[in-house]
Coordinates of C-alpha atoms in Angstrom, one line a residue:
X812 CA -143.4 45.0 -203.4
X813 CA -142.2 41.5 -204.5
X814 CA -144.4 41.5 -207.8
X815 CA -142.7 40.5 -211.0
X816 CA -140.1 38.9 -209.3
X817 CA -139.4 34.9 -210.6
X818 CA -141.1 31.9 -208.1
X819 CA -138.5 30.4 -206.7
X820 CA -136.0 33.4 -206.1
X821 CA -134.9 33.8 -202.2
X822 CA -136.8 37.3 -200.8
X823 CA -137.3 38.7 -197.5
X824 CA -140.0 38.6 -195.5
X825 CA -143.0 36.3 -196.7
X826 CA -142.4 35.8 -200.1
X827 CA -140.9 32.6 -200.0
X828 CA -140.4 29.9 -203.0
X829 CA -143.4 28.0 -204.6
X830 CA -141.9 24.4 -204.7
X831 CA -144.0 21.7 -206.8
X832 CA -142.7 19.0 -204.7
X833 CA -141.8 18.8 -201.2
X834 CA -138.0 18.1 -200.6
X835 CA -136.8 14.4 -199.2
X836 CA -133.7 14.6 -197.0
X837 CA -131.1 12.2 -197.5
X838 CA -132.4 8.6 -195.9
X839 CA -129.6 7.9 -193.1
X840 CA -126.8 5.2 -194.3
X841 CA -128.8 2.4 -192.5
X842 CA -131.6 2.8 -195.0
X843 CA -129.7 3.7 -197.5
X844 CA -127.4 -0.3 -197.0
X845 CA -131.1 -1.5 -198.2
X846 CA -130.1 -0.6 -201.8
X847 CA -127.4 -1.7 -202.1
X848 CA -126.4 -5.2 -202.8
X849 CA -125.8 -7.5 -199.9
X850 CA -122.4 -7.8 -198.3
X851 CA -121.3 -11.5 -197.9
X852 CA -117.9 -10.7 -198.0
X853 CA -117.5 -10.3 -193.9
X854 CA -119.1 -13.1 -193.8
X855 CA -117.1 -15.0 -196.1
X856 CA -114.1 -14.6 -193.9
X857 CA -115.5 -14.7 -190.5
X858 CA -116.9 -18.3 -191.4
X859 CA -113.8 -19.4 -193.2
X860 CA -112.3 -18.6 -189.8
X861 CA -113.9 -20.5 -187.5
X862 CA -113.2 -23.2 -190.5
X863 CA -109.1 -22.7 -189.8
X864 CA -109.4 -23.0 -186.4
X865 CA -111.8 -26.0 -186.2
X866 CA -109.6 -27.8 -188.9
X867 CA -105.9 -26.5 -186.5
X868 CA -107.9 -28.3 -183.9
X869 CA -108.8 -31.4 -185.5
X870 CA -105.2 -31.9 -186.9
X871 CA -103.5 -31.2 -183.3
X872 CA -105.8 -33.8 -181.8
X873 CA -105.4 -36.3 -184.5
X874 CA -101.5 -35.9 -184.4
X875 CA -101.8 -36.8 -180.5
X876 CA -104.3 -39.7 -181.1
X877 CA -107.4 -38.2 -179.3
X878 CA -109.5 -37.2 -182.1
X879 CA -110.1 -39.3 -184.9
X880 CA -111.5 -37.8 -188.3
X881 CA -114.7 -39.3 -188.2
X882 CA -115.7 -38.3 -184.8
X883 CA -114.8 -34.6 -186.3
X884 CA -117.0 -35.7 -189.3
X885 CA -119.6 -36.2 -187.0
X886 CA -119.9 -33.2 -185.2
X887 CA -119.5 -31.2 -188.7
X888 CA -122.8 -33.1 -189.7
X889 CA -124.6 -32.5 -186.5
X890 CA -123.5 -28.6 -186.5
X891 CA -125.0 -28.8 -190.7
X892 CA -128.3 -30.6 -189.4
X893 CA -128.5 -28.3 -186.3
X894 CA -128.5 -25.4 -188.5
X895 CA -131.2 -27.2 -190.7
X896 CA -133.8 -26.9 -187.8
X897 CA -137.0 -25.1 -188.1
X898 CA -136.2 -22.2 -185.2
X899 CA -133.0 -21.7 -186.6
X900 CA -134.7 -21.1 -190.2
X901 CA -137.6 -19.0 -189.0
X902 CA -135.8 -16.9 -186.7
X903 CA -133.1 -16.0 -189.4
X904 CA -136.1 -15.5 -192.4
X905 CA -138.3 -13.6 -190.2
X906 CA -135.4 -11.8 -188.4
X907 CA -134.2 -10.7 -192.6
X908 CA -137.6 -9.4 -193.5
X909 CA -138.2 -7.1 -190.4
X910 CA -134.7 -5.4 -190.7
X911 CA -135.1 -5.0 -194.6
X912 CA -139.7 -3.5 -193.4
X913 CA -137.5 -1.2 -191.2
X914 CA -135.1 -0.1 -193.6
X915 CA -132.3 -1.3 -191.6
X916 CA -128.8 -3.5 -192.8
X917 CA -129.5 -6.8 -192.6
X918 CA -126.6 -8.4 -193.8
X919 CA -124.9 -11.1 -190.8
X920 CA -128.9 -11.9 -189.1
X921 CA -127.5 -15.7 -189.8
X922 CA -123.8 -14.9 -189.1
X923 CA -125.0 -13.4 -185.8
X924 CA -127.2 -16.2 -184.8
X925 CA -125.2 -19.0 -185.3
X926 CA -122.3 -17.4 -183.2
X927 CA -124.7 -16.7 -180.4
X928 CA -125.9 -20.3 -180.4
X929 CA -122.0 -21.3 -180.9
X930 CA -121.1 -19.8 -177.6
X931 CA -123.4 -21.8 -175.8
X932 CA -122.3 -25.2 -177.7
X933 CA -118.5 -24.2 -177.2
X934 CA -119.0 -23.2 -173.5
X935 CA -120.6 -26.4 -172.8
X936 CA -118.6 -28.5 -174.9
X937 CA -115.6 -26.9 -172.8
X938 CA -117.1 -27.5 -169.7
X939 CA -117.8 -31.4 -170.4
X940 CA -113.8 -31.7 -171.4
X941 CA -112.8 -30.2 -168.4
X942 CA -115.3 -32.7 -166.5
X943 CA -117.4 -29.4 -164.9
X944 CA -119.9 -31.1 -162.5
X945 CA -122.9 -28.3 -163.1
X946 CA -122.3 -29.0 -166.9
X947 CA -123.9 -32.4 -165.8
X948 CA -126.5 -31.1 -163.9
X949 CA -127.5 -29.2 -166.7
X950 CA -127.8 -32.2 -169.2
X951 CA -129.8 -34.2 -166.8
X952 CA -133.3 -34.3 -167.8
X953 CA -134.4 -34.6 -164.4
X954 CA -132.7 -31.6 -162.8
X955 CA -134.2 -28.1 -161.9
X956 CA -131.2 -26.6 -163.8
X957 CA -132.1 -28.3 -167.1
X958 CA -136.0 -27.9 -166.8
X959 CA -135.4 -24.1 -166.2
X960 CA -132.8 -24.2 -168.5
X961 CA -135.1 -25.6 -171.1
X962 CA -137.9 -24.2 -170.7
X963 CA -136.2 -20.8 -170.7
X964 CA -134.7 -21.8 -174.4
X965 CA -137.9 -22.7 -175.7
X966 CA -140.0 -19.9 -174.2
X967 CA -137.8 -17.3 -176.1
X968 CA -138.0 -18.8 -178.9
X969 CA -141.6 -19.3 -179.4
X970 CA -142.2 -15.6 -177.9
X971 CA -139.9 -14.4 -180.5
X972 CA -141.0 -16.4 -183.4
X973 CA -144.6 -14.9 -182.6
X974 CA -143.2 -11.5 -182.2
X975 CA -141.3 -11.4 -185.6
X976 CA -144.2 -12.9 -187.2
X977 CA -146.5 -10.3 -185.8
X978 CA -143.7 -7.4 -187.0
X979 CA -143.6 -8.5 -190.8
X980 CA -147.1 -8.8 -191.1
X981 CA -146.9 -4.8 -192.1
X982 CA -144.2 -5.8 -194.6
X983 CA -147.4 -7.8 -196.6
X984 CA -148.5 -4.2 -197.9
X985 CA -145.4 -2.1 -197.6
X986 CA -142.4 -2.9 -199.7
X987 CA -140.8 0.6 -201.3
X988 CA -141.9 3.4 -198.7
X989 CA -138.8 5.0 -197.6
X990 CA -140.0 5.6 -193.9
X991 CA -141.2 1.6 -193.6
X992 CA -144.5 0.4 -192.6
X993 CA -147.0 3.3 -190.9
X994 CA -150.6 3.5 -189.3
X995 CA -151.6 2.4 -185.5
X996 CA -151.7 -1.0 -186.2
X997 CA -147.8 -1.4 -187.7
X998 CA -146.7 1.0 -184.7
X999 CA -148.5 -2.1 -182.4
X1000 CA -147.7 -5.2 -184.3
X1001 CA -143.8 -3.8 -184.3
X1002 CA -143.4 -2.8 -181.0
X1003 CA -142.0 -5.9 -179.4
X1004 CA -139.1 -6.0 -181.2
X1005 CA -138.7 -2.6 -181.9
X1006 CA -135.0 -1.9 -180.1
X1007 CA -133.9 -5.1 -182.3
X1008 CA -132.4 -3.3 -185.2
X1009 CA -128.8 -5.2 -186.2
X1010 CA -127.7 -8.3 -186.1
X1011 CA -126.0 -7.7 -182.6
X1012 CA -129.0 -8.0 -181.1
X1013 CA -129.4 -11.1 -183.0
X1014 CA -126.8 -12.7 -181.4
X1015 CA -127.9 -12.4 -177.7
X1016 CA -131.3 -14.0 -179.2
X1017 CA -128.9 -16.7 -180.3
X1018 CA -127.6 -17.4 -177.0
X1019 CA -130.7 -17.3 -175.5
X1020 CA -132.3 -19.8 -178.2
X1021 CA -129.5 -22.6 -177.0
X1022 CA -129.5 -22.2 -173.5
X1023 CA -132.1 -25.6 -173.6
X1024 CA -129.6 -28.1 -174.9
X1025 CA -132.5 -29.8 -175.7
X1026 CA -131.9 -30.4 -179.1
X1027 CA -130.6 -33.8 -180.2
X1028 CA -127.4 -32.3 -182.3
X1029 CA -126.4 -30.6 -179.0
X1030 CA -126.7 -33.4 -176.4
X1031 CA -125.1 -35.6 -179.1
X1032 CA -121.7 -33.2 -179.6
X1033 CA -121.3 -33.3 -176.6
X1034 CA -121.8 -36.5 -175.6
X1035 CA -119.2 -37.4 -178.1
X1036 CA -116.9 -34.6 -176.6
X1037 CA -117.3 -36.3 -172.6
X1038 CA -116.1 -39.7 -174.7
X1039 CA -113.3 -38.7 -176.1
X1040 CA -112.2 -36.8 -172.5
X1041 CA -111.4 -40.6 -171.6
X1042 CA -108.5 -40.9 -174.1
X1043 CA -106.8 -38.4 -171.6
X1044 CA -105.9 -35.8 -174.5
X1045 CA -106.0 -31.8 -173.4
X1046 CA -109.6 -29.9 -173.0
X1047 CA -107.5 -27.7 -175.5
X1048 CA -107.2 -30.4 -177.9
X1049 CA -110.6 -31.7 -177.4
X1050 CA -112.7 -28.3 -178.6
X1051 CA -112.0 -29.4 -182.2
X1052 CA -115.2 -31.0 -181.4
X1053 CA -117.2 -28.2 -180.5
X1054 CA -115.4 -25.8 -183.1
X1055 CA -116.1 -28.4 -185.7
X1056 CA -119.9 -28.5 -185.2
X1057 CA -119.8 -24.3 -184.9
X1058 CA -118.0 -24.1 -188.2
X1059 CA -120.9 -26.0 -189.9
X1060 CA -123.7 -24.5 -187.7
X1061 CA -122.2 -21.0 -189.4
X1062 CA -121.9 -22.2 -192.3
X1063 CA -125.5 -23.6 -192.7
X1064 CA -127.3 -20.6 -190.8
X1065 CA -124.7 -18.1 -193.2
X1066 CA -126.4 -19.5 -196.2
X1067 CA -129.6 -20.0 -195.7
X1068 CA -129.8 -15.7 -194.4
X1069 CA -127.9 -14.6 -197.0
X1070 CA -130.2 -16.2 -199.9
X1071 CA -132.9 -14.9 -198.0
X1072 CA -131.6 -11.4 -198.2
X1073 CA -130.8 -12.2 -202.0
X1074 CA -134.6 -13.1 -202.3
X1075 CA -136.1 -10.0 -200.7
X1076 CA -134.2 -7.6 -201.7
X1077 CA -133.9 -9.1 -205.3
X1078 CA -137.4 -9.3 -205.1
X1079 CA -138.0 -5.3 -203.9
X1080 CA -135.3 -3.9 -206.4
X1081 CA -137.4 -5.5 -209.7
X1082 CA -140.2 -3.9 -208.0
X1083 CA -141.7 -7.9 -208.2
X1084 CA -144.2 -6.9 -204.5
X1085 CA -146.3 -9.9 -205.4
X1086 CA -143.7 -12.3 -205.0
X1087 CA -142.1 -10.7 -202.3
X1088 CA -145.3 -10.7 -200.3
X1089 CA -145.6 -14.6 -201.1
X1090 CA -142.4 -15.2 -199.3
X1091 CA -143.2 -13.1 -196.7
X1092 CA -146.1 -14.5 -196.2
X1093 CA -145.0 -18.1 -196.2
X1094 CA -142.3 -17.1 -193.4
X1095 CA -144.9 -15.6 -191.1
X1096 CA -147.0 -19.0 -191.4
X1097 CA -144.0 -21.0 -190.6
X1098 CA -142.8 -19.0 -187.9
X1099 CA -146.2 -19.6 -186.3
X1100 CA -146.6 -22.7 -186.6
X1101 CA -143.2 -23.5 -185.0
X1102 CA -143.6 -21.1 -182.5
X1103 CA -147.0 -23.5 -181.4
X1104 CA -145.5 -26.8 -181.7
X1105 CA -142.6 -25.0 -179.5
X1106 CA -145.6 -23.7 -176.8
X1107 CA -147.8 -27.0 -177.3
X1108 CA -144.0 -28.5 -175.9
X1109 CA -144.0 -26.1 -173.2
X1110 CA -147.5 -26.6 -171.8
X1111 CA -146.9 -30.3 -171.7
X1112 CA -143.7 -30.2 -169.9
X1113 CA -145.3 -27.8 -167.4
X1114 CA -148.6 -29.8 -166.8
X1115 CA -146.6 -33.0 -167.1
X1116 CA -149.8 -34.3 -169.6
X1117 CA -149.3 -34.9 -172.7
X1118 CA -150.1 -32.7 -175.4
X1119 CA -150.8 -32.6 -178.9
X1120 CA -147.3 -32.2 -180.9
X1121 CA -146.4 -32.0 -184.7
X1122 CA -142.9 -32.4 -186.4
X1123 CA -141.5 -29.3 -187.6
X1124 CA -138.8 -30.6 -189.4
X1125 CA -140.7 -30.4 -192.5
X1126 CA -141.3 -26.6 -192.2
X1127 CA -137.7 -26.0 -191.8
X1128 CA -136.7 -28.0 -195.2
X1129 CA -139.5 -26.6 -197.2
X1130 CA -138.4 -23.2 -195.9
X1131 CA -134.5 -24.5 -197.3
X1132 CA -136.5 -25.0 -200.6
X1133 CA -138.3 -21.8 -200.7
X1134 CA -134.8 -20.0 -200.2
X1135 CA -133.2 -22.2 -202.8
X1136 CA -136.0 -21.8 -205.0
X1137 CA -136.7 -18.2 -204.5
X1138 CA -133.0 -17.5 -205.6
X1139 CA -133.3 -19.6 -209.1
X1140 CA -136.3 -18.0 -209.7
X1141 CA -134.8 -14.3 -209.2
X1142 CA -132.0 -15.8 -211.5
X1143 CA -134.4 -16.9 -214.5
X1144 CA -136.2 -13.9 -214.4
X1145 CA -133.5 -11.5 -214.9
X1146 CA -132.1 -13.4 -217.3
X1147 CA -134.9 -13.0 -219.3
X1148 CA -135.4 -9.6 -218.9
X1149 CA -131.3 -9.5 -219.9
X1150 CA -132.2 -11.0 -223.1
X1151 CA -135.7 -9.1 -223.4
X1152 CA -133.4 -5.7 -223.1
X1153 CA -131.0 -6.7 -225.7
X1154 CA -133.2 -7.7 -227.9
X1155 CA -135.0 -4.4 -227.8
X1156 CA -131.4 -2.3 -228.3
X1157 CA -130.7 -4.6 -231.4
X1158 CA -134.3 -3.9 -232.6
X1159 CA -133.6 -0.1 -232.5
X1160 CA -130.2 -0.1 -233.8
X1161 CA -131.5 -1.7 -236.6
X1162 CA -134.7 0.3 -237.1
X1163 CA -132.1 3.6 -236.7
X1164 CA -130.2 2.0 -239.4

C-alpha cells in the first residue's frame, strides 16, 4: 500500500520512518551547566561580602578600642590556614569531580562549604563573647559534650571522604557520556552520596565537618575572641573576629574549588581524559588517606591507646599545588594550540594565495 513512498515520510499504520540514528533529547539544564564555563561571578560577590562586613566590624571595634588590627590579622591568617587543611581540600576536590561524573553544576562546592563550617565558627565565636557557659563545656577536652562533639566531626568526615572517594572512582573511565558513569558497580560505589547533588547539600556537610572544634585554627579564634571579651566592648563589636577568620576561610576554600572546576572541566572540554584521570586519581588517594589518619584518630580516642598517626598537612599543600599547577598547565597548553591554529590559518591563506 505504502510502496514507493520516500523513508522517512509520516504514514499510517505501520510504516513508520527508518532513522539512521536514534534521537538524543535535550540533556536537562543541570547537565547541560557542565558545558559551560564556570560561574565565579556569585561567588565573587558573596565572598567580597562577607569581606565588607568583617572589615565594618573590625573598624567599629577599633574606633571603640576593643579590637586592635593585628588581633584581626590574626584571625584572617588562621581562617587562610584553616581553609589550607587536608579535609577541607579533599572534601571540596572530591565533592567537584562527583558533581561534574554526575553531570550536575558544580560551581559554589567551596563557597558552600566554607559557609557551613563558618556558621559553626561564628556561632561559637558568638557564644564565647556573650560568655555562654555550654560554649565552655564544649571546648573542654575533658567533657562528654566535646568528645561527642568531636568525634561526631571527625566521623563525618572520614565517612565522607571514603564515600566521595568511592563515588569518583567511576569518573577514572567515564569522562564525556552524557548519562554519567553506568554498570552495577558505579550504581554501588555511587550510592552513598547519591541524594548529594548541589552545593546545598554541601553546606550542611560543612556544618557537620566543624562541629569538633578540634582544629587548632578554631580553638585559637576563639580563644582570642573570649580575650578580647575582657576589654568590656559589645558581643556585637567583638564578631569582627569570627567574621574576619570566615572571610578568609571563604576565600581560601573559594579558590582552591573553583581552580579545581577550571581543571576538570578544562581538562574534559580539550577532550585531555588522560590528564583528567590523573587528577582524579590523585584526589581519590588523598581523600583516602586522610580519611585514615582521621579513623586511625578516632580509634585511638575511643580505645584511649595510642595509635599509629601520620601528618596530613602535606597532602593538603601538595593537593594546593596540583590545583595551582593543573591550572598553568591547562593555560600553556591552549596557548600552544592558540598559536598551532594560527599558524595553520596563515599557512592556508598563504598556500590559497
Amino acid at each position: 500500500r505504502h510502496r514507493g513512498r520516500r523513508v522517512g515520510r509520516r504514514c499510517p499504520g505501520a510504516c513508520r520512518p527508518v532513522l539512521t540514528q536514534p534521537l538524543q533529547p535535550d540533556p536537562p539544564a543541570h547537565q547541560k551547566a557542565i558545558m559551560t564555563r564556570p560561574k565565579h561571578l556569585p561567588t565573587i560577590l558573596v565572598v567580597a561580602g562577607v569581606h565588607a562586613l568583617a572589615v565594618l566590624f573590625l573598624v567599629i571595634g577599633h574606633a571603640s578600642g576593643a579590637i586592635p588590627v593585628a588581633l584581626a590579622g590574626f584571625a584572617y591568617t588562621r581562617g587562610l590556614l584553616h581553609a589550607l587543611d587536608a579535609d577541607h581540600l579533599c572534601m571540596i576536590d572530591g565533592s567537584t569531580r562527583k558533581l561534574l561524573g554526575e553531570k550536575r553544576n558544580a560551581n559554589g562546592v567551596g563557597l558552600a562549604f566554607s559557609l557551613g563550617h563558618s556558621t559553626v565558627v561564628l556561632v561559637a565565636g558568638l557564644a564565647v563573647a556573650m560568655g555562654a557557659s555550654w560554649i565552655r563545656t564544649a571546648l573542654d577536652p575533658s567533657s562528654r559534650a566535646a568528645t561527642i562533639l568531636g568525634l561526631t566531626g571527625a566521623g563525618v568526615s572520614a565517612v565522607y571522604l571514603l564515600a566521595v572517594a568511592a563515588a569518583n572512582v567511576p569518573n577514572l573511565t567515564h569522562h564525556h557520556d552524557l548519562q554519567g558513569p553506568k554498570g552495577p558497580w558505579a550504581r554501588l560505589l555511587t550510592r552513598p552520596l547519591s541524594h548529594v547533588r548541589h552545593a546545598g547539600h554541601i553546606y550542611l556537610f560543612g556544618i557537620l565537618f566543624g562541629l569538633g572544634f578540634d582544629t587548632a585554627s578554631t580553638i585559637s579564634l576563639l580563644m582570642i575572641t573570649a580575650l578580647a571579651t575582657t576589654s568590656g566592648a559589645s558581643p556585637f563589636v567583638l564578631m569582627a573576629l569570627p567574621l574576619a577568620f570566615t572571610a578568609a576561610m571563604t576565600l581560601g576554600d573559594s579558590v582552591n574549588a573553583n581552580l579545581m572546576l577550571h581543571v576538570y572541566t578544562s581538562a574534559a572540554a580539550s577532550t585531555r581524559a588522560r590528564f583528567n584521570t590523573v587528577v582524579t586519581a590523585i584526589s581519590i588517594c588523598c581523600a583516602v588517606l586522610v580519611a585514615t589518619g582521621t579513623a586511625l584518630e578516632i580509634l585511638g580516642e575511643v580505645t584511649g591507646r595510642e595509635v599509629a598517626s601520620f601528618d596530613t598537612e602535606p597532602i593538603g599543600w601538595g593537593l594546593v599545588a596540583l590545583a595551582v599547577l593543573g591550572t598553568l598547565a591547562i593555560a600553556v597548553v591552549r596557548r600552544r594550540q592558540a598559536r598551532a591554529a594560527h599558524a595553520a590559518a596563515h599557512a592556508e591563506v598563504a598556500r590559497l594565495a
